[in-house]
Amino acid sequence: MDKFAKMKIGILGGSFNPIHNGHLILADEVRQKLNLDKIFFIPVHLPVHKEQKDLLDALTRFKMVKMAVKDNPYFQALDIEIKRKGRSYTIDTLKNLRLLYPEVKKFFFIVGSDALGYLNSWKDINQVMKLAKFVVGLRPGYPFKNLPKDILALTIESIDISGFRLRQRIKNGESVRYYMPREVCNYIMKKGLYVASSTK
């Protein structure tokens, strides 16, 4: 029998530029509150809704995600959007996951409450909602407003960390040691990532 048979699996996508403890806490809290069997971390190849001038290449971001999740048996990094190339649309990813893991009982797509502002602009959003249960974790500064009835809202521990702010701290020579897993932090420092305005 497929090892994913009858499992409930969460999906956390994003640019992960870089992955940080806020992502990990969000995933862990959702997993515990919903009793999920697994969380898939799926870095985008190219983001649709966010243009980032200092976006690292997809393989480097994926490498950091693997570093961040490797010591948690409930977490797994997937490179399906990177392999697909182009802009990463959720509808394509969910269809792909359904083909790859047909025995999974249910998928839960996890987003922060900051994503609600542009949810209606997502490609084929109605079909997206049918392929996975949307779970929204409350983020500081982004309260729940006019939440669609099909979306499950969860209040999580408030950890106000953003990739943008971390990139700024690195450029300014400020410490990011306790904002992300040690191995990810060491890798960024060793490679000199985010130091210049251009990507490496």
XYZ file of N, CA and C in Angstrom:
600
model
N 0.840 -1.194 0.000
C 0.000 0.000 0.000
C 0.879 1.249 0.000
N 0.447 2.278 -0.731
C 1.170 3.540 -0.780
C 1.351 4.091 0.626
N 2.572 4.587 0.912
C 2.849 5.076 2.269
C 2.040 6.318 2.617
N 1.465 6.987 1.610
C 0.654 8.169 1.857
C -0.846 7.860 1.887
N -1.184 6.581 1.769
C -2.588 6.199 1.724
C -3.333 6.675 2.970
N -4.465 7.303 2.725
C -5.388 7.761 3.776
C -4.797 8.858 4.672
N -3.677 9.413 4.278
C -3.076 10.478 5.069
C -3.766 11.815 4.829
N -3.646 12.690 5.813
C -4.052 14.090 5.664
C -2.760 14.910 5.592
N -2.583 15.597 4.474
C -1.312 16.266 4.224
C -1.502 17.766 4.020
N -0.680 18.537 4.729
C -0.687 19.980 4.564
C 0.302 20.399 3.491
N 0.012 21.518 2.839
C 0.879 22.055 1.794
C 1.220 23.497 2.152
N 2.502 23.784 2.261
C 2.941 25.150 2.514
C 3.846 25.564 1.361
N 3.352 26.475 0.544
C 4.129 26.959 -0.586
C 4.631 28.362 -0.326
N 5.465 28.841 -1.217
C 5.973 30.203 -1.084
C 7.337 30.341 -1.723
N 7.843 31.554 -1.725
C 9.169 31.769 -2.299
C 10.259 31.251 -1.358
N 9.990 31.265 -0.044
C 10.983 30.842 0.952
C 12.319 31.528 0.658
N 12.287 32.851 0.692
C 13.429 33.659 0.263
C 13.926 34.576 1.380
N 14.478 34.029 2.478
C 14.750 32.611 2.729
C 13.672 31.993 3.625
N 13.719 30.671 3.767
C 12.869 30.012 4.747
C 13.316 30.446 6.143
N 12.353 30.624 7.047
C 12.698 31.084 8.394
C 11.794 30.408 9.427
N 12.028 30.717 10.693
C 11.294 30.049 11.768
C 9.804 30.347 11.751
N 9.409 31.478 11.189
C 7.986 31.778 11.068
C 7.267 30.752 10.210
N 7.901 30.344 9.099
C 7.330 29.296 8.243
C 7.195 27.984 9.012
N 8.243 27.640 9.739
C 8.270 26.355 10.444
C 7.245 26.318 11.578
N 7.102 27.426 12.277
C 6.125 27.490 13.365
C 4.708 27.416 12.817
N 4.445 28.135 11.728
C 3.128 28.072 11.088
C 2.786 26.632 10.715
N 3.713 25.952 10.049
C 3.475 24.574 9.619
C 3.262 23.647 10.809
N 4.078 23.797 11.840
C 3.994 22.906 12.995
C 2.692 23.113 13.767
N 2.274 24.377 13.917
C 1.031 24.647 14.640
C -0.186 24.119 13.879
N -0.208 24.335 12.562
C -1.319 23.820 11.753
C -1.352 22.298 11.811
N -0.173 21.683 11.716
C -0.108 20.214 11.765
C -0.688 19.678 13.072
N -0.320 20.324 14.186
C -0.808 19.851 15.472
C -2.303 20.106 15.649
N -2.750 21.296 15.279
C -4.162 21.653 15.480
C -5.099 20.807 14.619
N -4.650 20.415 13.426
C -5.493 19.644 12.513
C -5.118 18.162 12.485
N -4.128 17.782 13.290
C -3.683 16.392 13.362
C -3.301 15.866 11.972
N -2.493 16.639 11.263
C -2.047 16.236 9.931
C -0.898 15.235 10.031
N -0.786 14.395 9.019
C 0.254 13.372 9.013
C 1.574 13.884 8.446
N 1.484 14.919 7.617
C 2.670 15.402 6.911
C 2.437 16.824 6.431
N 3.534 17.580 6.307
C 3.473 18.898 5.683
C 4.475 18.907 4.530
N 3.994 19.216 3.328
C 4.869 19.387 2.177
C 5.257 20.863 2.066
N 6.550 21.143 2.023
C 7.047 22.491 1.763
C 7.406 22.570 0.281
N 6.759 23.477 -0.444
C 6.930 23.526 -1.897
C 7.358 24.932 -2.332
N 8.657 25.150 -2.553
C 9.116 26.465 -3.024
C 8.662 26.730 -4.461
N 8.275 27.970 -4.718
C 7.878 28.337 -6.073
C 9.115 28.421 -6.969
N 8.895 28.222 -8.270
C 9.971 28.484 -9.225
C 10.044 29.980 -9.470
N 8.920 30.561 -9.894
C 8.775 32.015 -10.004
C 7.443 32.396 -9.379
N 7.430 33.342 -8.437
C 6.166 33.730 -7.800
C 5.252 34.471 -8.763
N 3.945 34.305 -8.543
C 2.949 34.964 -9.387
C 2.586 36.330 -8.830
N 2.388 36.423 -7.519
C 1.857 37.641 -6.907
C 2.912 38.554 -6.312
N 4.133 38.080 -6.192
C 5.177 38.901 -5.574
C 6.388 38.993 -6.499
N 6.746 40.199 -6.870
C 7.966 40.407 -7.629
C 9.075 40.758 -6.649
N 10.110 39.942 -6.618
C 11.205 40.169 -5.680
C 12.498 40.359 -6.460
N 13.041 41.577 -6.395
C 14.259 41.855 -7.157
C 15.447 41.060 -6.619
N 15.379 40.653 -5.346
C 16.480 39.891 -4.765
C 16.090 38.433 -4.527
N 15.252 37.906 -5.406
C 14.839 36.503 -5.305
C 15.994 35.598 -5.728
N 16.424 34.731 -4.808
C 17.478 33.784 -5.145
C 16.970 32.760 -6.147
N 17.896 32.115 -6.846
C 17.489 31.078 -7.792
C 16.777 29.953 -7.059
N 15.899 29.277 -7.770
C 15.003 28.290 -7.169
C 15.754 27.142 -6.498
N 16.815 26.666 -7.101
C 17.537 25.523 -6.528
C 18.210 25.883 -5.205
N 18.713 27.119 -5.094
C 19.317 27.553 -3.835
C 18.262 27.640 -2.739
N 17.092 28.188 -3.069
C 16.020 28.286 -2.077
C 15.530 26.896 -1.664
N 15.449 25.986 -2.628
C 15.030 24.617 -2.323
C 16.046 23.928 -1.408
N 17.318 24.164 -1.657
C 18.367 23.580 -0.818
C 18.217 24.042 0.623
N 17.907 25.320 0.822
C 17.739 25.842 2.180
C 16.495 25.267 2.845
N 15.425 25.060 2.068
C 14.210 24.447 2.611
C 14.510 23.033 3.089
N 15.255 22.276 2.293
C 15.614 20.909 2.700
C 16.427 20.919 3.992
N 17.337 21.874 4.113
C 18.119 21.998 5.351
C 17.198 22.244 6.546
N 16.216 23.125 6.338
C 15.356 23.558 7.442
C 14.426 22.465 7.946
N 14.020 21.552 7.066
C 12.987 20.582 7.453
C 13.518 19.171 7.683
N 14.793 18.951 7.424
C 15.299 17.580 7.410
C 15.231 16.871 8.759
N 15.230 17.626 9.861
C 15.224 16.978 11.174
C 13.813 16.803 11.745
N 12.797 17.107 10.944
C 11.415 16.920 11.390
C 10.753 15.844 10.534
N 10.406 14.696 11.105
C 9.833 13.599 10.318
C 8.470 13.923 9.714
N 7.829 14.979 10.205
C 6.518 15.367 9.671
C 6.641 16.328 8.483
N 7.842 16.840 8.241
C 8.056 17.823 7.173
C 8.790 17.181 5.999
N 8.446 17.629 4.797
C 9.122 17.134 3.596
C 9.169 18.231 2.544
N 10.327 18.430 1.920
C 10.490 19.423 0.863
C 10.242 18.765 -0.496
N 9.443 19.423 -1.335
C 9.167 18.934 -2.685
C 9.580 19.988 -3.707
N 10.136 19.541 -4.823
C 10.601 20.472 -5.858
C 9.734 20.444 -7.107
N 8.453 20.105 -6.969
C 7.612 19.924 -8.155
C 7.382 21.225 -8.920
N 7.302 22.354 -8.215
C 7.109 23.622 -8.926
C 8.406 24.053 -9.610
N 9.523 23.748 -9.003
C 10.819 24.078 -9.598
C 11.030 23.260 -10.869
N 10.688 21.984 -10.827
C 10.834 21.128 -12.004
C 9.896 21.555 -13.129
N 8.735 22.084 -12.756
C 7.755 22.511 -13.763
C 8.191 23.794 -14.457
N 9.013 24.572 -13.771
C 9.542 25.843 -14.268
C 8.407 26.845 -14.513
N 8.753 28.013 -15.019
C 7.746 29.039 -15.264
C 7.163 29.582 -13.968
N 6.084 30.335 -14.075
C 5.409 30.870 -12.890
C 4.631 29.759 -12.204
N 4.600 29.805 -10.898
C 4.016 28.715 -10.108
C 2.581 29.044 -9.718
N 1.638 28.317 -10.321
C 0.223 28.502 -10.015
C -0.258 27.356 -9.118
N -0.994 27.700 -8.078
C -1.464 26.721 -7.111
C -2.311 25.641 -7.767
N -3.150 26.022 -8.713
C -4.026 25.045 -9.367
C -3.205 23.948 -10.040
N -2.105 24.321 -10.698
C -1.258 23.329 -11.369
C -0.575 22.417 -10.357
N -0.164 22.998 -9.246
C 0.510 22.215 -8.207
C -0.440 21.197 -7.582
N -1.662 21.626 -7.289
C -2.632 20.710 -6.674
C -3.007 19.583 -7.623
N -3.161 19.897 -8.888
C -3.456 18.840 -9.876
C -2.303 17.855 -9.949
N -1.094 18.380 -9.904
C 0.096 17.539 -9.941
C 0.168 16.634 -8.721
N -0.122 17.197 -7.543
C -0.090 16.414 -6.307
C -1.136 15.315 -6.313
N -2.297 15.605 -6.873
C -3.360 14.594 -6.948
C -2.940 13.417 -7.826
N -2.149 13.703 -8.848
C -1.649 12.642 -9.715
C -0.523 11.862 -9.040
N 0.344 12.576 -8.333
C 1.489 11.935 -7.673
C 1.079 11.125 -6.446
N 0.050 11.615 -5.728
C -0.367 10.972 -4.484
C -1.884 10.741 -4.490
N -2.355 9.860 -5.365
C -3.805 9.635 -5.491
C -4.446 9.026 -4.252
N -3.638 8.413 -3.371
C -4.184 7.754 -2.198
C -4.337 8.674 -0.986
N -3.826 9.907 -1.107
C -3.941 10.843 0.015
C -5.416 11.139 0.287
N -5.791 11.084 1.550
C -7.188 11.292 1.930
C -7.628 12.728 1.690
N -6.791 13.685 2.103
C -7.163 15.086 1.954
C -5.928 15.966 2.019
N -5.924 17.010 1.166
C -4.869 18.010 1.188
C -5.390 19.276 1.863
N -4.516 19.919 2.640
C -4.833 21.181 3.314
C -3.807 22.212 2.852
N -4.283 23.230 2.153
C -3.381 24.247 1.624
C -3.267 25.388 2.630
N -2.055 25.623 3.129
C -1.823 26.561 4.230
C -1.322 27.898 3.708
N -1.972 28.972 4.132
C -1.517 30.315 3.793
C -1.576 31.193 5.040
N -0.826 32.280 5.010
C -0.927 33.276 6.068
C -2.067 34.226 5.761
N -2.562 34.917 6.766
C -3.712 35.800 6.556
C -3.386 36.975 5.642
N -2.088 37.242 5.403
C -1.718 38.306 4.468
C -2.105 37.961 3.036
N -2.317 36.662 2.745
C -2.668 36.237 1.386
C -4.133 36.484 1.049
N -4.962 36.739 2.053
C -6.401 36.894 1.804
C -6.716 38.105 0.940
N -5.861 39.104 0.978
C -6.117 40.328 0.245
C -6.134 40.149 -1.263
N -5.444 39.128 -1.756
C -5.402 38.925 -3.206
C -5.856 37.517 -3.622
N -6.605 36.865 -2.742
C -7.053 35.494 -3.018
C -7.902 35.417 -4.284
N -8.740 36.421 -4.517
C -9.625 36.406 -5.682
C -8.876 36.504 -7.002
N -7.609 36.910 -6.942
C -6.827 37.029 -8.172
C -6.113 35.732 -8.532
N -6.229 34.715 -7.676
C -5.568 33.445 -7.955
C -6.210 32.767 -9.157
N -5.404 32.112 -9.936
C -5.888 31.393 -11.111
C -6.800 30.243 -10.700
N -8.002 30.194 -11.288
C -8.969 29.109 -11.055
C -9.196 28.855 -9.564
N -9.414 29.928 -8.813
C -9.508 29.802 -7.366
C -10.640 28.878 -6.916
N -11.758 28.853 -7.640
C -12.870 27.978 -7.255
C -12.482 26.510 -7.355
N -11.728 26.185 -8.380
C -11.266 24.801 -8.529
C -10.193 24.476 -7.496
N -9.372 25.462 -7.191
C -8.354 25.286 -6.152
C -9.010 24.892 -4.840
N -10.111 25.566 -4.504
C -10.826 25.297 -3.251
C -11.418 23.883 -3.215
N -11.698 23.327 -4.387
C -12.254 21.971 -4.438
C -11.179 20.904 -4.282
N -9.955 21.236 -4.697
C -8.873 20.256 -4.655
C -8.197 20.167 -3.289
N -8.331 21.229 -2.488
C -7.704 21.225 -1.164
C -8.492 22.126 -0.226
N -8.473 21.786 1.051
C -9.079 22.632 2.074
C -8.126 23.772 2.383
N -8.604 25.012 2.275
C -7.760 26.163 2.571
C -7.713 26.398 4.073
N -6.503 26.552 4.597
C -6.287 26.838 6.011
C -5.519 28.154 6.109
N -6.062 29.110 6.825
C -5.423 30.411 6.968
C -4.932 30.595 8.400
N -3.639 30.849 8.539
C -3.066 31.128 9.843
C -2.964 32.630 10.039
N -3.470 33.112 11.150
C -3.461 34.547 11.430
C -2.034 35.053 11.591
N -1.672 36.090 10.798
C -0.360 36.724 10.907
C -0.523 38.110 11.512
N 0.472 38.555 12.275
C 0.398 39.893 12.880
C 0.180 40.971 11.822
N -0.779 41.854 12.085
C -1.048 42.944 11.163
C -2.004 42.608 10.048
N -2.428 41.350 9.975
C -3.354 40.924 8.920
C -4.534 40.174 9.540
N -5.473 40.895 10.164
C -6.608 40.235 10.825
C -7.558 39.595 9.823
N -8.339 38.629 10.307
C -9.337 37.975 9.458
C -10.477 38.945 9.162
N -10.773 39.147 7.888
C -11.896 40.002 7.496
C -12.657 39.349 6.350
N -13.980 39.299 6.499
C -14.833 38.751 5.440
C -14.297 37.417 4.924
N -14.019 36.528 5.833
C -13.432 35.242 5.477
C -14.458 34.358 4.767
N -14.152 33.844 3.567
C -15.067 32.933 2.878
C -15.374 31.721 3.747
N -16.608 31.232 3.632
C -17.051 30.146 4.515
C -16.291 28.838 4.300
N -15.704 28.662 3.109
C -14.991 27.422 2.823
C -13.571 27.403 3.375
N -13.140 28.507 3.966
C -11.774 28.608 4.486
C -11.754 28.387 5.992
N -10.817 27.553 6.434
C -10.662 27.271 7.852
C -9.643 28.239 8.443
N -10.040 28.999 9.442
C -9.164 29.980 10.074
C -8.585 29.425 11.367
N -7.271 29.578 11.538
C -6.596 29.132 12.750
C -5.744 30.266 13.308
N -5.861 30.513 14.591
C -4.985 31.486 15.241
C -3.727 30.757 15.682
N -2.587 31.237 15.210
C -1.323 30.589 15.552
C -0.480 31.530 16.402
N 0.565 30.998 16.982
C 1.492 31.815 17.762
C 2.033 32.944 16.890
N 1.949 34.154 17.373
C 2.344 35.312 16.569
C 3.864 35.458 16.519
N 4.439 35.116 15.381
C 5.870 35.280 15.155
C 6.018 36.204 13.957
N 6.339 37.461 14.224
C 6.370 38.465 13.168
C 7.735 38.497 12.486
N 7.929 37.530 11.578
C 9.169 37.444 10.807
C 8.789 37.462 9.330
N 9.518 38.190 8.532
C 9.273 38.185 7.094
C 10.593 38.030 6.357
N 10.525 37.399 5.193
C 11.715 37.243 4.376
C 12.303 38.588 3.991
N 11.430 39.554 3.699
C 11.899 40.889 3.321
C 12.739 41.509 4.437
N 12.207 41.436 5.659
C 12.930 42.027 6.798
C 14.255 41.311 7.049
N 14.278 39.992 6.889
C 15.525 39.252 7.087
C 16.557 39.633 6.031
N 16.110 39.794 4.783
C 17.047 40.204 3.730
C 17.623 41.589 4.025
N 16.776 42.465 4.558
C 17.251 43.797 4.913
C 18.271 43.738 6.050
N 18.005 42.884 7.037
C 18.941 42.747 8.164
C 20.301 42.245 7.664
N 20.275 41.281 6.763
C 21.530 40.735 6.237
C 22.302 41.816 5.484
N 21.606 42.579 4.654
C 22.264 43.651 3.901
C 22.843 44.714 4.827
N 22.174 44.911 5.955
C 22.641 45.926 6.914
C 23.685 45.395 7.884
N 24.044 44.131 7.729
C 25.038 43.541 8.609
C 24.508 43.184 9.983
N 23.173 43.070 10.120
C 22.558 42.716 11.402
C 22.422 41.196 11.524
N 22.395 40.712 12.729
C 22.308 39.267 12.969
C 20.920 38.723 12.629
N 20.905 37.527 12.031
C 19.644 36.816 11.784
C 19.714 35.426 12.422
N 20.677 35.238 13.304
C 20.961 33.921 13.885
C 19.741 33.229 14.468
N 18.906 33.947 15.173
C 17.795 33.297 15.863
C 16.464 33.420 15.122
N 16.531 33.797 13.861
C 15.324 33.922 13.052
C 15.107 32.710 12.143
N 16.115 31.852 12.039
C 16.039 30.716 11.127
C 16.897 29.579 11.659
N 16.719 28.376 11.112
C 17.549 27.256 11.564
C 19.035 27.567 11.381
N 19.853 27.054 12.307
C 21.289 27.353 12.309
C 21.950 27.007 10.966
N 21.619 25.831 10.403
C 22.279 25.412 9.168
C 21.948 26.358 8.009
N 20.706 26.831 7.963
C 20.311 27.779 6.922
C 21.056 29.092 7.102
N 21.111 29.564 8.321
C 21.820 30.807 8.615
C 23.290 30.701 8.235
N 23.929 29.601 8.616
C 25.342 29.413 8.302
C 25.580 29.355 6.792
N 24.664 28.710 6.081
C 24.781 28.598 4.620
C 24.699 29.975 3.975
N 23.744 30.797 4.429
C 23.584 32.148 3.886
C 24.837 32.979 4.128
N 25.365 32.880 5.330
C 26.557 33.654 5.655
C 27.778 33.166 4.860
N 27.925 31.861 4.747
C 29.068 31.289 4.034
C 29.060 31.672 2.566
N 27.871 31.666 1.945
C 27.748 31.964 0.521
C 27.627 33.460 0.231
N 27.444 34.249 1.285
C 27.281 35.682 1.092
C 25.983 36.049 0.401
N 24.937 35.271 0.659
C 23.647 35.512 0.015
C 22.971 36.744 0.592
N 22.267 37.460 -0.245
C 21.473 38.645 0.116
C 22.309 39.849 0.523
N 23.624 39.744 0.477
C 24.466 40.864 0.890
C 24.359 42.012 -0.112
N 24.428 41.680 -1.399
C 24.281 42.679 -2.450
C 22.834 42.719 -2.889
N 22.455 43.761 -3.599
C 21.079 43.903 -4.080
C 20.776 42.932 -5.190
N 21.803 42.474 -5.890
C 21.579 41.511 -6.969
C 21.608 40.105 -6.407
N 20.951 39.174 -7.072
C 20.913 37.783 -6.603
C 22.212 37.087 -6.974
N 22.446 35.994 -6.234
C 23.635 35.192 -6.521
C 23.213 33.793 -6.886
